[in-house]
Amino acid sequence: MLDLAILGLLEERGNLHGYEIRKQLRDGLGLLANVSFGSLYPALARLEAAGALEAIETSTPPDAATAEQVPPTGSLSGERAVLRARHRAGRRTHGRRSRKVYRITDVGRETFAALLTQPGGADDSRSFGLRLAFARHLAAPARLALLEHRRAALSERLAEVRAARGDRALDSYARAVVEHMADGVERDIDWLDHLIDAEQSAPGRGAPARP
Amino acid sequence: MLDLAILGLLEERGNLHGYEIRKQLRDGLGLLANVSFGSLYPALARLEAAGALEAIETSTPPDAATAEQVPPTGSLSGERAVLRARHRAGRRTHGRRSRKVYRITDVGRETFAALLTQPGGADDSRSFGLRLAFARHLAAPARLALLEHRRAALSERLAEVRAARGDRALDSYARAVVEHMADGVERDIDWLDHLIDAEQSAPGRGAPARP
DNA sequence: GTCATCATGTAAGCCGTTACATGATTGC
DNA sequence: GCAATCATGTAACGGCTTACATGATGAC
């Protein structure tokens, strides 16, 4: 899910570095606020290793090229030495500590499309919300499928919650919780119905997958 | 969170075994549906080790006592042998495979009260919903505190989401998501306000912590 | 005889968290 | 000189999931 958010952000907003990605995640979309560096940076490293992202040099001075050629030592202290060397080499781009700016690759765009389309994990509301937020990168039929898949999941959920509501053994507090939950699910379904309607009456509204 | 649910269920519904607990979690309260055995059984074992639960013998035949005295071997095959021995010893209570029925202890009731009261983790809706569902085991002031703490958290959240709503860079899909989210949070706050009102106008409605 | 249901558990892994380590730059 | 902000990472752990292993019983 984090991967999807990162790729989507890089696709829509262009090249960003980790710290900035986190900020945009925090106050850009409400979903996925509070994502921590401890998960963000490893995710970026993973995506880079998978070829979905590449780190770009931001107005790097010429001698940084040599720093790049320092082979990985495998030892911690060695890596630190490399980092220090890079700093000395002048990777500081405009006064701040050297930042690693990422660009999405074609592989990354494919990964993004796959994550957006695949049915797995779209059952929870966060994952669905994230997908819908990036829905303009989806072709119209896939978009409709996403909405209808979610609607079906919520329908099932509603049936379960309604069954729970009939339970005699619930006291007033438990009942209030179940009742509120049922209302919430109903509201979500209504919302989805509106979205599905809009999608069907104006099929060309969203941008196609490749504008 | 699982611990809270287990203890609450055992406190309200009396002695249960793992399989049954899962069923009641599934279709009793809508929250925490889909909890898997892979988390449930270790949780029960943990709670038992902590003294919060104790396994009770359900009409056990006399020779089961000897099976109980087999010391733990530490080896997997050894443990399996013990299990087989127990089966042979006649632990099967009424036709089915031997089931381990748990009873909550006084320590468990204390743990339950602590989990219910402690502020940590009550920020997400599932945790809050679970706590509220068990709110009748709380004294009136603690109940009010729970509701108001949650209200404050949602207020903060609303401010964030509203800030995100003002973002120009959102397309219609992302905007729909943010808008719907904001509405949802507002609705939750209204609901909480009702609950808080009810709580304040009828302070003695719920059962006290120890009836 | 084999399938569904009841019943308990272990092992591996995923996805995230907090806490820690490091360090440059800016402003007071 | 010291705190705040920017910036990148590692280590350890938490809580949950899936998949696996095991086995009794009843129904067909």
Short mmCIF file of C-alpha atoms in Angstrom, two decimals, chain A residues 173, chain B residues 140-141 143-145 147-148 192-205:
data_model
loop_
_atom_site.label_atom_id
_atom_site.label_comp_id
_atom_site.label_asym_id
_atom_site.label_seq_id
_atom_site.Cartn_x
_atom_site.Cartn_y
_atom_site.Cartn_z
CA TYR A 173 -23.23 0.55 24.29
CA ALA B 140 -19.26 6.74 34.42
CA PRO B 141 -16.33 9.22 34.52
CA ARG B 143 -16.73 6.32 30.08
CA LEU B 144 -17.08 10.03 29.57
CA ALA B 145 -13.31 10.40 29.33
CA LEU B 147 -15.82 9.49 24.59
CA GLU B 148 -14.21 12.88 24.98
CA LEU B 192 -20.06 11.16 19.73
CA ASP B 193 -21.76 14.39 20.74
CA HIS B 194 -25.03 12.52 21.05
CA LEU B 195 -23.41 9.84 23.16
CA ILE B 196 -21.74 12.42 25.37
CA ASP B 197 -25.05 14.24 25.80
CA ALA B 198 -26.82 11.04 26.74
CA GLU B 199 -24.04 10.19 29.16
CA GLN B 200 -24.23 13.57 30.87
CA SER B 201 -27.99 13.79 31.11
CA ALA B 202 -28.36 10.27 32.49
CA PRO B 203 -25.19 9.56 34.47
CA GLY B 204 -26.50 6.42 36.18
CA ARG B 205 -27.73 4.65 33.06
#
